[in-house]
mmCIF file of C-alpha atoms and ligand atoms in Angstrom:
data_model
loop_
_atom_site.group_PDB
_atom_site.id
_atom_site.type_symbol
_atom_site.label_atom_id
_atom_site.label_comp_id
_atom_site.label_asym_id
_atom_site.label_seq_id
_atom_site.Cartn_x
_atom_site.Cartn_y
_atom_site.Cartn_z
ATOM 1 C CA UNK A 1 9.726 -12.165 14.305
ATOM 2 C CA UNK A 2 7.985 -15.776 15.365
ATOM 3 C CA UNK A 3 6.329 -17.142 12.136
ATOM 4 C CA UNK A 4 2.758 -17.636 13.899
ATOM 5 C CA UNK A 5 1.375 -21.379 12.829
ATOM 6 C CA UNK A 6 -1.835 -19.444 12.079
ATOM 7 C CA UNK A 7 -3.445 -22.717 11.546
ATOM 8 C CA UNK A 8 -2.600 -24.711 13.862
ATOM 9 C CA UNK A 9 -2.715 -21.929 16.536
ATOM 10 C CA UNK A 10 -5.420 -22.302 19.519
ATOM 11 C CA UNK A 11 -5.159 -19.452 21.058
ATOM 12 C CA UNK A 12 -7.004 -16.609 18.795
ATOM 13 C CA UNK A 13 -4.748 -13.448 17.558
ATOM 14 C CA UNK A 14 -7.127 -10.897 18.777
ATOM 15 C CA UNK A 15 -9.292 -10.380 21.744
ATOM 16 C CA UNK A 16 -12.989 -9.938 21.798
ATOM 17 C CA UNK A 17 -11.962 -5.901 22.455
ATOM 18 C CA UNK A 18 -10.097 -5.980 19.327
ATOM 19 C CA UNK A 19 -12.510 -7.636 17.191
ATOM 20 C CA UNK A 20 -14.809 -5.247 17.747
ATOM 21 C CA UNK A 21 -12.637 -1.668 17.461
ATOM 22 C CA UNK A 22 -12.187 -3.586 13.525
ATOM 23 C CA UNK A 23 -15.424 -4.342 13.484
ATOM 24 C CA UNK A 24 -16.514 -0.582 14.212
ATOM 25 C CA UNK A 25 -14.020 0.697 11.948
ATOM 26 C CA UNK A 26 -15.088 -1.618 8.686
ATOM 27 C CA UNK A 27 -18.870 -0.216 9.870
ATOM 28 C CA UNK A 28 -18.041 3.622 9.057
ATOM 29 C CA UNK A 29 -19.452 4.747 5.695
ATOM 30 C CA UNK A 30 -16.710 3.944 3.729
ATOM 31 C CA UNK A 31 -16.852 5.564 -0.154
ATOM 32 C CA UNK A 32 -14.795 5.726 -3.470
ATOM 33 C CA UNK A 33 -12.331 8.857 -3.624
ATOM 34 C CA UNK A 34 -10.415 9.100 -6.301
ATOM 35 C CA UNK A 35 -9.120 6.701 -9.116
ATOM 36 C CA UNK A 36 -5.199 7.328 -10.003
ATOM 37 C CA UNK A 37 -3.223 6.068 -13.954
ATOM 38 C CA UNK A 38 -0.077 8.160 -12.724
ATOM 39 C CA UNK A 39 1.962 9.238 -9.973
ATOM 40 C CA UNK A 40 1.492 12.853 -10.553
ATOM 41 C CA UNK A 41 -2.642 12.406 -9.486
ATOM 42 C CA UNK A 42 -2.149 10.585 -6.208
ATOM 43 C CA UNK A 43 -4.029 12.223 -3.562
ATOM 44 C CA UNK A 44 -2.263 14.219 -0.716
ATOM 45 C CA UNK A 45 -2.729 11.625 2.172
ATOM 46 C CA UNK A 46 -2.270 12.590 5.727
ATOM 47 C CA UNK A 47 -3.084 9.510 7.258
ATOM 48 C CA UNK A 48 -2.454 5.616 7.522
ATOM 49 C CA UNK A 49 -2.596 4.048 3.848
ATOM 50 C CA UNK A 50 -3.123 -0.004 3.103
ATOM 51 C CA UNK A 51 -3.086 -1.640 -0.375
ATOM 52 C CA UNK A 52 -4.661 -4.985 -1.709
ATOM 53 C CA UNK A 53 -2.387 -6.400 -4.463
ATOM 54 C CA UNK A 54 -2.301 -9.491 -6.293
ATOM 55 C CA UNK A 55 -3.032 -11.588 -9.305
ATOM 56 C CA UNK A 56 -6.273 -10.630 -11.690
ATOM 57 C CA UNK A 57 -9.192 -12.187 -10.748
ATOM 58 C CA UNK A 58 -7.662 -13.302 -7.187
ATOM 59 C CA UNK A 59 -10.813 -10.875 -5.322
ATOM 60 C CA UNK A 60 -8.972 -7.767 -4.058
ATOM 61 C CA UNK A 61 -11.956 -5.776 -4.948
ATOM 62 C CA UNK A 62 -14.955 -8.640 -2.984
ATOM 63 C CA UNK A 63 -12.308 -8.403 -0.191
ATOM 64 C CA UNK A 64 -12.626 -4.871 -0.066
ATOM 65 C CA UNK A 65 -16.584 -4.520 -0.629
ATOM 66 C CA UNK A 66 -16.776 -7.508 2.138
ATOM 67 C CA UNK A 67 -14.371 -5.490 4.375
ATOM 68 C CA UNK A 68 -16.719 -2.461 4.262
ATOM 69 C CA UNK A 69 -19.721 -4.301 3.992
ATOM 70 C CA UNK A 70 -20.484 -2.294 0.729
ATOM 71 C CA UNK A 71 -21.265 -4.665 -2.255
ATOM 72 C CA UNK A 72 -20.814 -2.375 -5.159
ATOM 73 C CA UNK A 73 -17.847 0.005 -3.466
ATOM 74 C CA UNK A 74 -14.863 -1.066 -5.557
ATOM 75 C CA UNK A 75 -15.924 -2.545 -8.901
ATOM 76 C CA UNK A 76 -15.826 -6.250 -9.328
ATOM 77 C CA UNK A 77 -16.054 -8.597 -12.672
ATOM 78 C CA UNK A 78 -15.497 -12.581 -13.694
ATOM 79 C CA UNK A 79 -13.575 -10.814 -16.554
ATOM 80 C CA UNK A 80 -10.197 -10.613 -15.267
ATOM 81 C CA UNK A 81 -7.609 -7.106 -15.394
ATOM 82 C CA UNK A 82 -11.155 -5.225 -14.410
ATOM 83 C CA UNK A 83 -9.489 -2.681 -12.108
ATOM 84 C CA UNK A 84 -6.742 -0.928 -14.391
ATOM 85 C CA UNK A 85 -5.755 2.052 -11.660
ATOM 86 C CA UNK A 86 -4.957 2.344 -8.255
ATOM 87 C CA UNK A 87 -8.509 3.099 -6.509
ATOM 88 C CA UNK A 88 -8.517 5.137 -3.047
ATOM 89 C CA UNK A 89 -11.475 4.570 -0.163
ATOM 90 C CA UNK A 90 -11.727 6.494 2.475
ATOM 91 C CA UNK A 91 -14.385 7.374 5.153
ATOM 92 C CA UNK A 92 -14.723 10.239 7.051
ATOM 93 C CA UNK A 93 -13.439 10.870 10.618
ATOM 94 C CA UNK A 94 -10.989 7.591 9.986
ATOM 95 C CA UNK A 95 -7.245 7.937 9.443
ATOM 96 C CA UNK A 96 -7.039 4.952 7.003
ATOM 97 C CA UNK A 97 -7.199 5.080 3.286
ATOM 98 C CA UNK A 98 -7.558 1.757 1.255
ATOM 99 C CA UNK A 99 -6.202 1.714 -1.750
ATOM 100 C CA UNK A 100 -7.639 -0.998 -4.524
ATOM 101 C CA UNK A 101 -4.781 -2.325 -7.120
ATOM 102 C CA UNK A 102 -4.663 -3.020 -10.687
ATOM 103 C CA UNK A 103 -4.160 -6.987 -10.590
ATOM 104 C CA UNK A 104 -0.933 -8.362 -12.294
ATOM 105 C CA UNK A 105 -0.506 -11.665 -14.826
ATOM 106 C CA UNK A 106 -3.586 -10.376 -17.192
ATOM 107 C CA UNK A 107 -2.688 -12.277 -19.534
ATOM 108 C CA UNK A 108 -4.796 -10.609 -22.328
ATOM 109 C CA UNK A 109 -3.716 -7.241 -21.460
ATOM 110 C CA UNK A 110 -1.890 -5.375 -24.258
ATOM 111 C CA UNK A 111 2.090 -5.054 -23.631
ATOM 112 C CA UNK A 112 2.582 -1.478 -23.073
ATOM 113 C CA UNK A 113 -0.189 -1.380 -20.713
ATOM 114 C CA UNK A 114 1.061 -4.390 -18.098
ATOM 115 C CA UNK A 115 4.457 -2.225 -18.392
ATOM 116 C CA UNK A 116 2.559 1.242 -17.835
ATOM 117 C CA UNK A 117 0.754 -0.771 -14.334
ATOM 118 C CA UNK A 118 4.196 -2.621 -12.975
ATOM 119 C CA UNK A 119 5.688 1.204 -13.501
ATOM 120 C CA UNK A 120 2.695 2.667 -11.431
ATOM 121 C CA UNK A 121 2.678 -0.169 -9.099
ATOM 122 C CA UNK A 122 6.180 0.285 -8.111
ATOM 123 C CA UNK A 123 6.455 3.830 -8.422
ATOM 124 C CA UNK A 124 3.350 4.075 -5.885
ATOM 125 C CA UNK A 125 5.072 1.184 -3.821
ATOM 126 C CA UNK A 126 8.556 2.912 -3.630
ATOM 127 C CA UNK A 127 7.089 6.366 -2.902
ATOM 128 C CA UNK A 128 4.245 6.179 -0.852
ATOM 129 C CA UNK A 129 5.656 6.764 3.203
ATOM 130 C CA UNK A 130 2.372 6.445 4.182
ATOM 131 C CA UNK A 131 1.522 3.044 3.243
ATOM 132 C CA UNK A 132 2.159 0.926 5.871
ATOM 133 C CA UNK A 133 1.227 -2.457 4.580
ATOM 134 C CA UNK A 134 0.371 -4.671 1.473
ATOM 135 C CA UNK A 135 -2.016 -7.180 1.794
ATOM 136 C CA UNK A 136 -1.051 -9.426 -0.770
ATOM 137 C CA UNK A 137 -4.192 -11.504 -2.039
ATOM 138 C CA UNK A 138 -3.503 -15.295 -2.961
ATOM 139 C CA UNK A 139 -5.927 -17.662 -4.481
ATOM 140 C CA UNK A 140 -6.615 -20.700 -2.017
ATOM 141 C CA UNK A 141 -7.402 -23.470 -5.169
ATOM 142 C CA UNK A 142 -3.772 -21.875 -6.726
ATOM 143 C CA UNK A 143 -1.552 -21.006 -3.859
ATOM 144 C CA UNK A 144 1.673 -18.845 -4.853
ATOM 145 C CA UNK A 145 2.704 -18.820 -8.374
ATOM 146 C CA UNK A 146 5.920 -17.462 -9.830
ATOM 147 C CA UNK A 147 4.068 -14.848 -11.114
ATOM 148 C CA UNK A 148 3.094 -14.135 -7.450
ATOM 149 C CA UNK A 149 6.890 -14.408 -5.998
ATOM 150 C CA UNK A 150 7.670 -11.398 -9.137
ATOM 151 C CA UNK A 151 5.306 -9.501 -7.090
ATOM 152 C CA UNK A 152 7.326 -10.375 -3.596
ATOM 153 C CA UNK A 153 10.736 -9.453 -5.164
ATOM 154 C CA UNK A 154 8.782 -6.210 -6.155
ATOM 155 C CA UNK A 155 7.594 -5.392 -2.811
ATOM 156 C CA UNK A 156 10.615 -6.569 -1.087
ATOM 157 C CA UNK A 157 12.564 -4.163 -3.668
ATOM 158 C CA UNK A 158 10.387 -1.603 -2.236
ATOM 159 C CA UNK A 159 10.689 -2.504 1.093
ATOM 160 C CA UNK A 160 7.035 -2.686 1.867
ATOM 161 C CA UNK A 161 5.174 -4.648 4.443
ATOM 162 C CA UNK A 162 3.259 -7.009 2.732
ATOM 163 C CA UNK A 163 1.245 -9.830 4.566
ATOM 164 C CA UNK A 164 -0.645 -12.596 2.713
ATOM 165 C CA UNK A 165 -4.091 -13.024 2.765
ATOM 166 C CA UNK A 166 -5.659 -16.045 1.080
ATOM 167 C CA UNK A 167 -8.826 -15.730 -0.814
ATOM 168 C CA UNK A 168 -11.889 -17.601 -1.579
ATOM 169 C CA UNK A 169 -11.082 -20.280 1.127
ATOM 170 C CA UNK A 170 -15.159 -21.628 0.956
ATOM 171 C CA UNK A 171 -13.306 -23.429 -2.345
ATOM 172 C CA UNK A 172 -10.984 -25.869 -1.106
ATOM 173 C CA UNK A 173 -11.947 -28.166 1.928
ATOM 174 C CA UNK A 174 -10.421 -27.101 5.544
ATOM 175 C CA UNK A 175 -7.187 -29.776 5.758
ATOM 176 C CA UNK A 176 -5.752 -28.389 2.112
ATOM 177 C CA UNK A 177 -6.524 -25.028 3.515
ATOM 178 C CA UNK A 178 -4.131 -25.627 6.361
ATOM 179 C CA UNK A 179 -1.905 -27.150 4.346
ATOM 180 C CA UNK A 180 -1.697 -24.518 2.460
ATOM 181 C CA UNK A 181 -1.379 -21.979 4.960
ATOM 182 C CA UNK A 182 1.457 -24.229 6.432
ATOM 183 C CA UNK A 183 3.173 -24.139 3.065
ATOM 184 C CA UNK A 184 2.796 -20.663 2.496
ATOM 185 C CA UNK A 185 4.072 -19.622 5.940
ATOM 186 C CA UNK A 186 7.588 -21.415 4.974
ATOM 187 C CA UNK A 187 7.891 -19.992 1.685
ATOM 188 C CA UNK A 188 7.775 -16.737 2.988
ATOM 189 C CA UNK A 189 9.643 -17.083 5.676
ATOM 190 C CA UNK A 190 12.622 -16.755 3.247
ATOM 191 C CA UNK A 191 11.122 -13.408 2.109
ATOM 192 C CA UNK A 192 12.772 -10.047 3.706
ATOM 193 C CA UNK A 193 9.579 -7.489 3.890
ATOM 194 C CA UNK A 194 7.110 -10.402 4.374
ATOM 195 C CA UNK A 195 4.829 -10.650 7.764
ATOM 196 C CA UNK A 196 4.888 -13.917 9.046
ATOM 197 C CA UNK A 197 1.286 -14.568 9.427
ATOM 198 C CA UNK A 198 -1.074 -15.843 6.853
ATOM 199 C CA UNK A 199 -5.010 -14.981 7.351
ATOM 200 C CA UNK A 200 -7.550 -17.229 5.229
ATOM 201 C CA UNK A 201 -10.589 -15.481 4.224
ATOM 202 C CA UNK A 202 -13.528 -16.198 2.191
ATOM 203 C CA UNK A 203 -15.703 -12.388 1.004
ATOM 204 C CA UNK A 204 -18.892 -14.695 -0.070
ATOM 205 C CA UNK A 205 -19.025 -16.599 3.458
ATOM 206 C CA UNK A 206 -17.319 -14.207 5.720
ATOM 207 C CA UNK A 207 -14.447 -16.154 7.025
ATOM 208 C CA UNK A 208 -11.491 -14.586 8.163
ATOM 209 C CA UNK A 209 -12.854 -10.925 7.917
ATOM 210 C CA UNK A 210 -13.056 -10.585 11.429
ATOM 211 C CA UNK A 211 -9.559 -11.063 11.868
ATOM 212 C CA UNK A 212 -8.704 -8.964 8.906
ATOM 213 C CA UNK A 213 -10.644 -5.869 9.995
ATOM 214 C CA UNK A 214 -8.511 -6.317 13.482
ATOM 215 C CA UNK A 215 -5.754 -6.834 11.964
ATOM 216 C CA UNK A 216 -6.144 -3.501 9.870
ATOM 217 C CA UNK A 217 -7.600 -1.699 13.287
ATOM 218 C CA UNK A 218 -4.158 -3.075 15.114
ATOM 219 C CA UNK A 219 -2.074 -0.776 12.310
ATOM 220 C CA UNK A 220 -3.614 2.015 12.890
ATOM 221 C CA UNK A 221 -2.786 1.714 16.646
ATOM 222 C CA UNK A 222 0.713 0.859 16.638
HETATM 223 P P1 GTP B 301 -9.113 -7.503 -10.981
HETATM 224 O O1 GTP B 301 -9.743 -6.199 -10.613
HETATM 225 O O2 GTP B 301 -9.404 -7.976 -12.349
HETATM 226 O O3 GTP B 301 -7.653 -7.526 -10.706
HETATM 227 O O4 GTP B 301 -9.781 -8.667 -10.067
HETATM 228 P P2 GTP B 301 -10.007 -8.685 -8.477
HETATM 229 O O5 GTP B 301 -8.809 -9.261 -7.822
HETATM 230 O O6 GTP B 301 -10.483 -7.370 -7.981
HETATM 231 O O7 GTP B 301 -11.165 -9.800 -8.342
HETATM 232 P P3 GTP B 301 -12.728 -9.581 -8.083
HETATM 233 O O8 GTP B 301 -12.965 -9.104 -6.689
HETATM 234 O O9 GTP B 301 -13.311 -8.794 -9.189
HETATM 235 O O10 GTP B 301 -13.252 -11.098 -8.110
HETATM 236 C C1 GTP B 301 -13.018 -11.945 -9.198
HETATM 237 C C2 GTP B 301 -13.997 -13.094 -9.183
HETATM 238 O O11 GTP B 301 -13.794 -13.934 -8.045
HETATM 239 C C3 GTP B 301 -15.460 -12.653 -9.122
HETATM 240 O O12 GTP B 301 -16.202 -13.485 -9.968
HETATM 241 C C4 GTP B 301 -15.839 -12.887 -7.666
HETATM 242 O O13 GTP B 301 -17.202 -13.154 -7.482
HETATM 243 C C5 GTP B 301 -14.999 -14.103 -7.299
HETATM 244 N N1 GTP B 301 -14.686 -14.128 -5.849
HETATM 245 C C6 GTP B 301 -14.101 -13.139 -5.144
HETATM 246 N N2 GTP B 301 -13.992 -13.476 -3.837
HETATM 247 C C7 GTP B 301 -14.516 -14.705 -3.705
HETATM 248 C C8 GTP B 301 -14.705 -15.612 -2.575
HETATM 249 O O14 GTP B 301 -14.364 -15.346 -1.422
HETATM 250 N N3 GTP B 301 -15.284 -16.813 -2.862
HETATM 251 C C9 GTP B 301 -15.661 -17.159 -4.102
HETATM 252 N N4 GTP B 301 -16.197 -18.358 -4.254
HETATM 253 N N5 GTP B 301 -15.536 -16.335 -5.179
HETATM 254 C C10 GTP B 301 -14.972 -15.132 -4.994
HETATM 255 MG MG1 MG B 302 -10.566 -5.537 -8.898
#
């Protein structure tokens, strides 16, 4: 696969027609389903499955209420480790489920319960056939941390998809965005189950989401 300079790139990823089949599918009446602490209660899924992962606090659950246009849809908090299960989304008539993650490197979480997550993490990672890809959530002011390349040896291990998406871009000023996305592109390009296209988004100004809604849209069609 060509490692797209996403940045640097002037010709845009998806046409107008595509923009707009995400658009329409982020507009359905997404809603909560069903929060999951073990394998044993994950929901039968017939259907397309996507996952937001990544570091406490990095705004997998913003992303997702900015996705769907739904502010309060999966819970969201300053306090870091607020979403402690895997939370499913689904809306009617749509053959996609998104699927919320407990965030990793919570410090102040109690032992047994950062083991109990990686365990559920992977165990959902390893055995899910119908996810089709991670979206792996990295903070634009921090870029990839170790604890963030435990995660890729995780998912790699697993053998899932994942794709980076950078958050809360509005923070850092457009040339150390690129540079980051420049940066980020070759460090993954040394990863096995990593996509080789970065997407920058901000969920409090909006950038990016169009993309990211295509993106999503182009899975389901492929
Ligand atoms: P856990 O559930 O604890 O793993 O966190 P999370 O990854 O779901 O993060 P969450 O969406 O709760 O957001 C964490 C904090 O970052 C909140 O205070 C958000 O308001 C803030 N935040 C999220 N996205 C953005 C963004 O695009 N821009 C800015 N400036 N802040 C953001
Ligand atoms: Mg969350």
């Amino acid at each position: 696969m060509r490692a797209r300079r996403a940045a640097m790139s002037d010709e845009p990823k998806f046409s107008d027609e595509q923009l707009e089949a995400g658009r329409l599918l982020f507009a359905k009446p997404w809603d909560f389903r069903t929060s999951v602490t073990d394998m044993a209660n994950l929901p039968e899924i017939h259907d397309t499955e996507i996952a937001f992962a990544g570091r406490s606090n990095v705004g997998k659950s913003s992303l997702i209420n900015a996705l769907t246009g739904r502010k309060g849809l999966a819970r969201t908090s300053s306090t870091p480790g607020r979403t402690q299960m895997l939370n499913f989304f689904s809306a009617e008539n749509t053959p996609l489920t998104i699927v919320d993650m407990p965030g990793y490197g919570y410090a102040q979480a109690p032992k047994e319960l950062v083991a109990a997550w990686t365990d559920l993490v992977f165990a959902y990672l390893r055995g899910r056939p119908t996810l089709r890809r991670v979206f792996l959530l990295i903070d634009s002011r921090h870029g990839i941390k170790p604890i963030d390349e435990e995660a890729m040896a995780l998912l790699d291990k697993a053998a899932v998809i994942y794709q980076v998406v950078l958050t809360k871009a509005d923070k850092i000023k457009p040339p150390a965005l690129e540079r980051l996305t420049e940066e980020t592109l070759s460090r993954l390009s040394k990863r096995p189950a990593a996509f080789p296209e970065v997407i920058a988004t901000s969920s409090e100004k909006g950038r990016g989401l169009p993309e990211l809604r295509a993106e999503i849209d182009q899975l389901l069609k492929s």
